[in-house]
Coordinates of C-alpha atoms in Angstrom, one line a residue:
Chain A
X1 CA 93.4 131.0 49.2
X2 CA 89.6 132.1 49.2
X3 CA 89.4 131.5 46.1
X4 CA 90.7 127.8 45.8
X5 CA 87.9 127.6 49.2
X6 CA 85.1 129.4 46.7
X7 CA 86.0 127.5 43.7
X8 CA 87.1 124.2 44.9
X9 CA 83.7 122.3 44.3
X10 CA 82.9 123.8 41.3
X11 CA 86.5 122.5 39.8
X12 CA 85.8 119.5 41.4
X13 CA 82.6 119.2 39.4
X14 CA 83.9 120.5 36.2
X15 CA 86.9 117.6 36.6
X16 CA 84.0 114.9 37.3
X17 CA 82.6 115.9 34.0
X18 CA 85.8 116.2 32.2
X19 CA 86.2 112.6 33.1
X20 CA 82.9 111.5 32.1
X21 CA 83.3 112.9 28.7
X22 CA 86.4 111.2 28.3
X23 CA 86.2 107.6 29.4
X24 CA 82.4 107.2 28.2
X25 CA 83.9 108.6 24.5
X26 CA 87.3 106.5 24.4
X27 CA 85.0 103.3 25.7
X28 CA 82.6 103.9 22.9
X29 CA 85.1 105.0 20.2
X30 CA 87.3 101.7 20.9
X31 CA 84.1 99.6 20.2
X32 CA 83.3 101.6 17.0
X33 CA 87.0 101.6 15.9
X34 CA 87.3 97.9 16.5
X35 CA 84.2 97.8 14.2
X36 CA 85.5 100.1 11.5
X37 CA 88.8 98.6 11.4
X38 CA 87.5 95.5 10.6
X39 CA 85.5 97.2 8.1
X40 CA 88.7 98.3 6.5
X41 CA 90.6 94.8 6.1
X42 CA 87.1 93.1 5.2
X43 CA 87.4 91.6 1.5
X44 CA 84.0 93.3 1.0
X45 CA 85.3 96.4 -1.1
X46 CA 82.0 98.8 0.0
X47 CA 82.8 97.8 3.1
X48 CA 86.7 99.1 2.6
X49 CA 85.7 102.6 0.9
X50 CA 83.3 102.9 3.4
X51 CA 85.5 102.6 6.1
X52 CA 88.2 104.3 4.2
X53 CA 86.1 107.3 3.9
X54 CA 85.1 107.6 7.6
X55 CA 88.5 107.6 8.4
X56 CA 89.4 110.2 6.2
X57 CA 86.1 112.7 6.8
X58 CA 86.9 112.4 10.7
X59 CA 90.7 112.3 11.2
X60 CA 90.6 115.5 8.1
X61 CA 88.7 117.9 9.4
X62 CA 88.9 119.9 12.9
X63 CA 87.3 118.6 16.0
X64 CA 86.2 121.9 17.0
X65 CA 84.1 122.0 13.6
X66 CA 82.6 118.9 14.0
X67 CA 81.5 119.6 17.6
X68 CA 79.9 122.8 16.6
X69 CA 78.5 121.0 13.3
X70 CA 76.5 118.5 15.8
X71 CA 75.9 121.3 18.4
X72 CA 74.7 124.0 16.3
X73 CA 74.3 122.2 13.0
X74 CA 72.2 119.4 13.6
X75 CA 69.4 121.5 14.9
X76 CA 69.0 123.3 11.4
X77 CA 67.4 119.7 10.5
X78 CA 65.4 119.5 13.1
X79 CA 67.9 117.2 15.6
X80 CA 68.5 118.7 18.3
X81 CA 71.2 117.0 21.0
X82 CA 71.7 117.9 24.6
X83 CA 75.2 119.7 25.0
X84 CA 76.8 116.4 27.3
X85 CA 75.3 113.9 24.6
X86 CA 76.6 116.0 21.6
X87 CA 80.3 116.2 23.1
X88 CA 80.1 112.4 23.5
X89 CA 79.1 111.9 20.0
X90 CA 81.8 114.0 18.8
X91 CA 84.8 112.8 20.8
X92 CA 82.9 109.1 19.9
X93 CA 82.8 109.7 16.5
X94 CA 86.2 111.7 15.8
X95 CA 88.6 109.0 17.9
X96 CA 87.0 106.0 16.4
X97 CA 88.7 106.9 13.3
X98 CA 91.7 107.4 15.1
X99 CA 91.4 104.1 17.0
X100 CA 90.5 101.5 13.7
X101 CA 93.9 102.6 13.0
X102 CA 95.5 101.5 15.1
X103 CA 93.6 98.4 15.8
X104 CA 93.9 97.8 12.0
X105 CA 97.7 98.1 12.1
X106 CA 97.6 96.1 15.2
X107 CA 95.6 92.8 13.8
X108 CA 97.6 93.1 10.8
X109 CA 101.0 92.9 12.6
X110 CA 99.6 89.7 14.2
X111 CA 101.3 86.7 12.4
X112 CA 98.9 85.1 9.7
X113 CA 100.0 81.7 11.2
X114 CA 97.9 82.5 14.3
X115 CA 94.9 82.7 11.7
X116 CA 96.3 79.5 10.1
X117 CA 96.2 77.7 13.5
X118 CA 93.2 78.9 14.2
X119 CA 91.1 78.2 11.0
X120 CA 92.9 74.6 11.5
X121 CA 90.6 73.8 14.0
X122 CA 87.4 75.2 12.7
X123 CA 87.4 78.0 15.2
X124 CA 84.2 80.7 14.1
X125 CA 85.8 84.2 12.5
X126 CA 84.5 85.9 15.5
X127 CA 85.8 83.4 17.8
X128 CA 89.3 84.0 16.3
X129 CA 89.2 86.9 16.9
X130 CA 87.9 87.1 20.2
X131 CA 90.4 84.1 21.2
X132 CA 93.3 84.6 19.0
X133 CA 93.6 88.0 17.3
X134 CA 92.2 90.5 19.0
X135 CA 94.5 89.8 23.0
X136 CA 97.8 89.9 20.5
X137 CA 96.6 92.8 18.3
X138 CA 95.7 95.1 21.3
X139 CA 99.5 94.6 22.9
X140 CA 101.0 95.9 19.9
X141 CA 98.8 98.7 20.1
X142 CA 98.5 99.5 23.5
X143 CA 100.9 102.6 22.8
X144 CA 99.4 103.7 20.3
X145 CA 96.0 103.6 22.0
X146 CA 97.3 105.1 25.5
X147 CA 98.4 108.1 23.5
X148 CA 94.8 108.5 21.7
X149 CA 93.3 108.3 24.7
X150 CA 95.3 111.3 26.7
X151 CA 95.1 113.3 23.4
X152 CA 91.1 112.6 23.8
X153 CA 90.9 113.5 27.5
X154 CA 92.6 117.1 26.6
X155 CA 90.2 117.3 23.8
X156 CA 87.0 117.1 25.9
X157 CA 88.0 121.0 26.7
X158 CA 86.4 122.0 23.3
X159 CA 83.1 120.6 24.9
X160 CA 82.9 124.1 26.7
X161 CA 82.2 125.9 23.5
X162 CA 79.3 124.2 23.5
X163 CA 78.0 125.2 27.0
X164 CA 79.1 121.8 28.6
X165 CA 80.5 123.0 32.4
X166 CA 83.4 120.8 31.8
X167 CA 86.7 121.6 34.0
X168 CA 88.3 124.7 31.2
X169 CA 84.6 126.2 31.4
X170 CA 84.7 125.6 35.2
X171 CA 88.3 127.2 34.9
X172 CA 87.5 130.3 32.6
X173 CA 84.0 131.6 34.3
X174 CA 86.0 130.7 37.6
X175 CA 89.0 133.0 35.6
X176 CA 86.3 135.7 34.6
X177 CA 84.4 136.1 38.2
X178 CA 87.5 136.7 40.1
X179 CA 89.6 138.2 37.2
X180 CA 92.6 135.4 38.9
X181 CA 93.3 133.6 35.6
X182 CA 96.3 132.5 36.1
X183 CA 95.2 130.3 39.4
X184 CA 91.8 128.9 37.5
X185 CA 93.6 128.0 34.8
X186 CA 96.6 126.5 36.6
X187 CA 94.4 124.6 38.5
X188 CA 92.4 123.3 35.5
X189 CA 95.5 122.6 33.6
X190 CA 96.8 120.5 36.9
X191 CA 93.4 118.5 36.7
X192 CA 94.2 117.1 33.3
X193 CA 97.6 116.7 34.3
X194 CA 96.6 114.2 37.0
X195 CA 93.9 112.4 35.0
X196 CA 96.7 112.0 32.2
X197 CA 99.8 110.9 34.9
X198 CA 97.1 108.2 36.1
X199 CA 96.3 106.9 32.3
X200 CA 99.8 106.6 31.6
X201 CA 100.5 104.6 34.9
X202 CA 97.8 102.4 33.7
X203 CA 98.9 102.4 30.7
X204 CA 102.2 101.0 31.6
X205 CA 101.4 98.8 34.0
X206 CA 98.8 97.3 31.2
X207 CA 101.6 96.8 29.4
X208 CA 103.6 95.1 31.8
X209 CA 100.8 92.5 32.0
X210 CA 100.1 91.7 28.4
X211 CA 104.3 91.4 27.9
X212 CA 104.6 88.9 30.8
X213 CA 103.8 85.9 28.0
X214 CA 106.4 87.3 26.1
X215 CA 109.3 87.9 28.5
Chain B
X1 CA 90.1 49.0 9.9
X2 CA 92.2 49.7 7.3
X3 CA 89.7 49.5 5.0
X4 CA 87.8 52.7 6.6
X5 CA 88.6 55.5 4.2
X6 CA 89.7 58.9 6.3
X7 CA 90.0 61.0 3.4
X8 CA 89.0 60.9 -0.5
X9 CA 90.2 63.6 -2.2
X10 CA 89.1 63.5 -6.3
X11 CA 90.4 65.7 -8.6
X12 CA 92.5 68.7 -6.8
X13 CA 93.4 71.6 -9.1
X14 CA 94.9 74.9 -7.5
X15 CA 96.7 77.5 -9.3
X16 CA 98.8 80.6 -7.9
X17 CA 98.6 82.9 -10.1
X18 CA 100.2 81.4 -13.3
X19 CA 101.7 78.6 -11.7
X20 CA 99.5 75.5 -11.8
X21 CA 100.3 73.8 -8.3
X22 CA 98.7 71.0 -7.8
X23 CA 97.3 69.1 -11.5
X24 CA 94.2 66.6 -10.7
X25 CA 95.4 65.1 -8.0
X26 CA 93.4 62.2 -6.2
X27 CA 94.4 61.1 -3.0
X28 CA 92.5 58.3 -0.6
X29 CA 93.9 58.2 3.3
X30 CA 92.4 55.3 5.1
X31 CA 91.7 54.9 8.9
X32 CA 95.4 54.1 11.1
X33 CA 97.5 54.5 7.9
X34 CA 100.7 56.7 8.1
X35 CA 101.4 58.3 4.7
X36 CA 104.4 60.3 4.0
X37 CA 104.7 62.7 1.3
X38 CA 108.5 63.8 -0.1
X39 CA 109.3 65.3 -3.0
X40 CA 111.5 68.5 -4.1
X41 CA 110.3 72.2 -3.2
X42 CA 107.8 73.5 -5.1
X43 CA 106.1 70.2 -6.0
X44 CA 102.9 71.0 -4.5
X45 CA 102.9 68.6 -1.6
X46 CA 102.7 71.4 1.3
X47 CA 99.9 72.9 -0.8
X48 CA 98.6 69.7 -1.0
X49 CA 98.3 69.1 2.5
X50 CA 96.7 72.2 3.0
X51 CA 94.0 71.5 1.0
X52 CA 92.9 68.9 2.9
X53 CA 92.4 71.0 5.5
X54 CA 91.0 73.3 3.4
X55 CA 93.3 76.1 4.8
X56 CA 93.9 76.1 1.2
X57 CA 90.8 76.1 -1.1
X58 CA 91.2 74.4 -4.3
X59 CA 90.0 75.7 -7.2
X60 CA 88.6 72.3 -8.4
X61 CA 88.1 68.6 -7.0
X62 CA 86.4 67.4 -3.8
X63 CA 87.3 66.9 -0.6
X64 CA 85.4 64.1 1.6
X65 CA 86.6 63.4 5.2
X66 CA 84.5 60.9 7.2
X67 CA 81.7 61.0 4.3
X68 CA 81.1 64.3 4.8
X69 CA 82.4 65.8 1.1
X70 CA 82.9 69.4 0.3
X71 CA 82.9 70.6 -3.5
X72 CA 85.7 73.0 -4.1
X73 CA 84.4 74.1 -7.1
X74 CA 81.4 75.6 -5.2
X75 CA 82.9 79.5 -5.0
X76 CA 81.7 81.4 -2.2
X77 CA 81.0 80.8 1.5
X78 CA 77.4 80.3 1.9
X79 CA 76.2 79.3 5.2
X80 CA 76.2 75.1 3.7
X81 CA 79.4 75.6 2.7
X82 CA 81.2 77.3 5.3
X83 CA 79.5 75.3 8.0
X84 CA 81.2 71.8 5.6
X85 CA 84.2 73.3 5.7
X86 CA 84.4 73.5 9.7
X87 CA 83.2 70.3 9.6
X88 CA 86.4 69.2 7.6
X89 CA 88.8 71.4 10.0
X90 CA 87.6 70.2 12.8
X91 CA 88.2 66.6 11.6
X92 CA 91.2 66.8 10.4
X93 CA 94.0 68.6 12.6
X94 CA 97.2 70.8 11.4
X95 CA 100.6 70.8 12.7
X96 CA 102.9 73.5 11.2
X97 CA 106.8 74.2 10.7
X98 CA 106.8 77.0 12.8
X99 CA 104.7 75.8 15.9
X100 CA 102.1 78.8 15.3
X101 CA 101.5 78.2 18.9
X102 CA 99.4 80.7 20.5
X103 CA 101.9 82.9 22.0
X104 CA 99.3 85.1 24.8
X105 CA 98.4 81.7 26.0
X106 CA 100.1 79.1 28.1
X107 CA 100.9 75.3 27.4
X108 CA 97.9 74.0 28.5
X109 CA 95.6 76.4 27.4
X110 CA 97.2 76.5 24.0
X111 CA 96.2 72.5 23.9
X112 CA 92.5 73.5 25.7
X113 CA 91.5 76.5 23.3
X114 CA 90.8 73.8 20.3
X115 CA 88.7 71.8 22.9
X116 CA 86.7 74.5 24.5
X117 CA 86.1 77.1 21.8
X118 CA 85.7 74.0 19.2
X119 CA 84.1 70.9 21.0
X120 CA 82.8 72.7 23.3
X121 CA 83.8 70.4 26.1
X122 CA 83.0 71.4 29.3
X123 CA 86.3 73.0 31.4
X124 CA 87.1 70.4 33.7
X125 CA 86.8 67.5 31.3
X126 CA 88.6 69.8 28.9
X127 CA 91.7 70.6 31.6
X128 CA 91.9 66.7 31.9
X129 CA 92.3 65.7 27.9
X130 CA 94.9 68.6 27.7
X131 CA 97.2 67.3 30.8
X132 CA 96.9 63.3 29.9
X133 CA 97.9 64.5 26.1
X134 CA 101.0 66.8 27.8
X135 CA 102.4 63.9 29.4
X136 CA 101.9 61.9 26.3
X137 CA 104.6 64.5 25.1
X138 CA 106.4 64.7 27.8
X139 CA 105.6 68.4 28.6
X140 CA 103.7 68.1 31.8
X141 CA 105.9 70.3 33.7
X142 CA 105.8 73.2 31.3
X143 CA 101.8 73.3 31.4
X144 CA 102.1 77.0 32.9
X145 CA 104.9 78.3 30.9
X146 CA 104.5 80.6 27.7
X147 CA 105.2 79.1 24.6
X148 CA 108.2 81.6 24.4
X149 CA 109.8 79.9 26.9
X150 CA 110.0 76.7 25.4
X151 CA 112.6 74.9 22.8
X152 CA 111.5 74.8 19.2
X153 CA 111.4 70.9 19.9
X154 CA 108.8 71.6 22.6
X155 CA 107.0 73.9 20.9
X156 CA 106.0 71.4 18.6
X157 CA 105.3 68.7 21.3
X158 CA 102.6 71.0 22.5
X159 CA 101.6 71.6 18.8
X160 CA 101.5 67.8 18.3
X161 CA 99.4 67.5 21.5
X162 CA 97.4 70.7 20.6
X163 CA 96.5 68.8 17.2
X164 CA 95.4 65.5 18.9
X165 CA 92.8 67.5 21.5
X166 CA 90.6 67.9 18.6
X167 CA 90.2 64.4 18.4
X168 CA 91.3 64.5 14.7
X169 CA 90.5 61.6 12.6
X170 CA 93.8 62.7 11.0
X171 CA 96.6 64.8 11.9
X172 CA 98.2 66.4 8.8
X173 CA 102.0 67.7 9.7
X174 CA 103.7 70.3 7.0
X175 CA 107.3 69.4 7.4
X176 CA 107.1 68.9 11.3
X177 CA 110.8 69.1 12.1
X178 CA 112.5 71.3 9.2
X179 CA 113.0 73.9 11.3
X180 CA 114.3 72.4 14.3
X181 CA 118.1 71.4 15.2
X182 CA 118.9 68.1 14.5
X183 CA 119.3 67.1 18.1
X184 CA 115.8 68.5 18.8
X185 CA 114.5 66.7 15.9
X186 CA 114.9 63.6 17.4
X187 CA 112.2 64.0 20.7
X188 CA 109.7 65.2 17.8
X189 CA 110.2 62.2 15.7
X190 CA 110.0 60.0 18.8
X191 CA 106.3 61.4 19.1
X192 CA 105.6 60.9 16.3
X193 CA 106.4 57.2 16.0
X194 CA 104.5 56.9 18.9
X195 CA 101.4 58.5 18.1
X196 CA 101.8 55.6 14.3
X197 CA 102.3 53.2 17.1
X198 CA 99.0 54.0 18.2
X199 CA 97.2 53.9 15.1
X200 CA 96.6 57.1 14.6
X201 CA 96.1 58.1 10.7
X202 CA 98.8 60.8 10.3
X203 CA 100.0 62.4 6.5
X204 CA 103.6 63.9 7.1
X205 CA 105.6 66.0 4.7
X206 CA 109.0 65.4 5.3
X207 CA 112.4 65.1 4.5
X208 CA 113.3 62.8 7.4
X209 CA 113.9 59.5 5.1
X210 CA 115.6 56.9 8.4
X211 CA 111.7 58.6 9.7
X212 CA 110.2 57.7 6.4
X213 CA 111.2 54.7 6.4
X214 CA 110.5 53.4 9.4
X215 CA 106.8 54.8 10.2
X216 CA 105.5 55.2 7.1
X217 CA 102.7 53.0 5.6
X218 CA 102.9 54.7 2.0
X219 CA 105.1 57.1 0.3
X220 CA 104.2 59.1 -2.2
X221 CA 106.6 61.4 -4.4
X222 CA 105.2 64.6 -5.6
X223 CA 106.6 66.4 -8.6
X224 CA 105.6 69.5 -10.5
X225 CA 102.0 69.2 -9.5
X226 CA 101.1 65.6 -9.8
X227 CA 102.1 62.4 -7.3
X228 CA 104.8 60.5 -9.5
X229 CA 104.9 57.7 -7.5
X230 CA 102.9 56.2 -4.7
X231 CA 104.8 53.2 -3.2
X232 CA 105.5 51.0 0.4
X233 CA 108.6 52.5 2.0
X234 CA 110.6 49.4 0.6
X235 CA 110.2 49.8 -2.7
X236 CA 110.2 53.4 -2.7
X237 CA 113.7 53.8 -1.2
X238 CA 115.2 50.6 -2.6
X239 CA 113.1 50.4 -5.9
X240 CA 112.2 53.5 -7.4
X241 CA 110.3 53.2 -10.4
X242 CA 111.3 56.6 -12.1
X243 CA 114.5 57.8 -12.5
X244 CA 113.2 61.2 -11.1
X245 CA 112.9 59.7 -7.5
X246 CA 115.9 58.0 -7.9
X247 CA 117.9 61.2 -8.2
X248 CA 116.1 62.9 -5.8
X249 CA 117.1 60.3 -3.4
X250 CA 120.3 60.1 -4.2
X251 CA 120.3 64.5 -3.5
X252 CA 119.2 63.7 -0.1
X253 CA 121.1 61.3 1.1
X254 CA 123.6 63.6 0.4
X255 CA 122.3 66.6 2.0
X256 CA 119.7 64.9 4.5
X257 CA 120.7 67.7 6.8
X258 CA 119.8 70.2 4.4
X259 CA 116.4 69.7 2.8
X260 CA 116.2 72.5 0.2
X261 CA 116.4 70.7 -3.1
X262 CA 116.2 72.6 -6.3
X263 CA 113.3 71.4 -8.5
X264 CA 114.8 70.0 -11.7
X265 CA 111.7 69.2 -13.1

């Protein structure tokens, strides 16, 4: 048990981090999804490709890659991005393709009468959105959504190839100094285990709340 | 007051792909008048409604509510244009056949959004228009349910009084009761005769012909595109000039339960 006493605030640090990573990237990859899926049902074609073809570039290619692209790419051209910044960016980038998705499939599966309505009175595009769409699109997604953002907290681990002392890198120099793998590792695994039980508790009690009008 | 125009509509072309809906048609509404339209499916007179919303944009003709007059053949939604349009919606309020109540929102909130998104009215004031209009249609009491708790017949209530919190100078209602049971039917049409009581200038696509009858100022019969006929409710149900509304009267006195008419020509 010494070494859960040596280790303990070094885990508890890498789990703080883990965290950051996570919510900061799913908060702004939900505002850039929302963007680029409305980029994608626009009846401005560029504006379609465009979106199409972010979509495709980020949901197609491996995370890891595009981490290490930004990490140890980006400096090549002179752009050089602290190590916490560049995960962000990543994770940002990569599940705001994921998320238009499922935004987009969510304002489409909202009945065009609410638009109907709502144009009726001479309500603003983004007002009808903000008013009408958008709290009716985000129920039928909230599943969806909830399971982006646990898959994105266990992504943040591939932040510790690029030297960010997130929980796994807490976990393996933890592993490597006291050759006791199996504990670090456990432990680390347990951390985003509890971060994931809580965002699914949310995640249904959410639900719960947005289905009462429905009931 | 009856002399006020509400609506001037010139010219109205709109064309689904290769079927020409609606052929030059000109249209005047004036201020407290109750105008019903009839005619068989696909005779245009839904799409016509929605075009003086402009929830449907016609391809040619004008639209002028109030004075305020938007040219349909300008394409394109510059700043002018799309602020004319709003203009027009907001003037000139929508009731649907299937409610399109806002279903994440309450009764009362459903009737408020119009007021306080739209008008801008301040809260209270805004609280206030939307309970007096709820007991206008009886749904008081159900201000704090969900729409999905709520009869079809009440759903349109609070779609009748959601309509009138704009402060419409018309309210335009697409076939108001077809999808409601007849015995629910009935507290809708009661609102309705209520609100013509009142003087408030109302188009209404229907079927309902005892409704027709009784509330409406005008009648016109649309078929294949154009208005056919455009008569007082006496003539038009006793008198029809063409032989065409004549058979489509007889159809639905037939079948006034059942409002799905073929179009025969």
């Amino acid at each position: 048990m010494d070494f859960l006493a040596l280790q303990t605030p070094a885990l508890l640090q890498g789990l703080a981090v883990t965290l950051l990573l996570g919510l900061v990237s799913f908060v702004l990859g939900s505002g850039l999804g929302t963007l680029i899926a409305l980029a994608r049902i626009s009846t401005f074609l560029p504006l379609r490709l465009a979106a199409i073809a972010y979509v495709s570039v980020f949901r197609g290619t491996p995370l890891l890659i595009q981490i290490m692209l930004v990490y140890f790419g980006l400096p090549q051209l002179g752009v050089r991005i602290p190590p916490i910044p560049a995960a962000i960016l990543t994770f940002t980038l990569y599940s705001a393709a994921y998320l238009s998705e499922n935004f987009r499939g969510g304002i489409l599966a909202v009945d065009k009468g609410q638009w109907e309505a709502a144009n009726s009175m001479g309500m603003t595009y983004q007002r009808i959105l903000a008013r009408i769409i958008f709290p009716q699109a985000i129920r039928t997604a909230l599943p969806a959504i909830g399971n982006r953002f646990i898959a994105l907290m266990k992504d943040t681990s591939l932040a510790s190839v690029i030297t960010v002392v997130e929980l796994t890198r807490v976990a393996e120099s933890a592993g490597s100094s006291s050759f006791r793998y199996i504990e670090a590792f456990v432990i680390a695994a347990i951390g985003y285990w509890l971060i994931n039980t809580a965002l699914s508790l949310g995640q249904a009690a959410l639900e719960r709340r947005m289905g009462r009008a429905y009931a | 007051m009856m002399d006020r125009l509400t609506i001037d509509a010139h010219g109205l072309h709109k064309r689904f792909g290769d079927l020409q809906v609606l052929k030059s048609v000109d249209l005047t509404i004036r201020s407290g008048e109750v105008v019903v339209i009839m005619g068989p499916s696909g005779s245009g007179k839904t799409t016509l409604l929605r075009c003086l919303n402009l929830l449907e944009q016609p391809d040619a003709g004008t639209v002028t509510v109030r004075g305020r007059t938007v040219d349909c053949s300008v394409r394109g939604s510059g700043r002018g244009q799309a602020g004319l349009v709003r203009d027009i919606r907001i003037r000139t309020a929508m009731v649907f056949q299937h409610y399109n109540l806002f279903p994440h929102m309450t009764v009362l909130q459903n009737v408020v959004e119009g007021p306080l998104s739209v008008r801008r009215l301040p809260r209270p004031y805004a609280l206030e228009v939307g309970e007096r209009l709820l007991e206008r249609v009886g749904l008081i009491d159900k201000r704090d349910e969900y729409p999905a708790k709520l009869s079809g017949g009440q759903k349109q209530r609070v779609a009748i009084a959601r309509a009138l919190a704009m402060d419409p100078e018309v309210v335009l209602l697409d076939e108001p009761t077809s999808s409601l049971d007849p015995e629910l039917r009935a507290e809708v049409l009661q609102v309705l005769k209520d609100l013509a009581r009142r003087g408030m200038t109302m188009v209404i696509v229907t079927h309902e012909i005892a409704f027709a009858r009784e509330v409406a100022d005008r009648i016109l019969f649309m078929d294949n595109g154009y208005i056919l006929e455009e008569q007082a409710p006496q003539t038009f149900f006793s008198n029809p000039a063409s032989t065409r509304v004549r058979s489509f009267l007889r159809l639905m006195s037939g079948t006034e339960s059942q409002p799905e008419i073929e179009a025969t020509g």
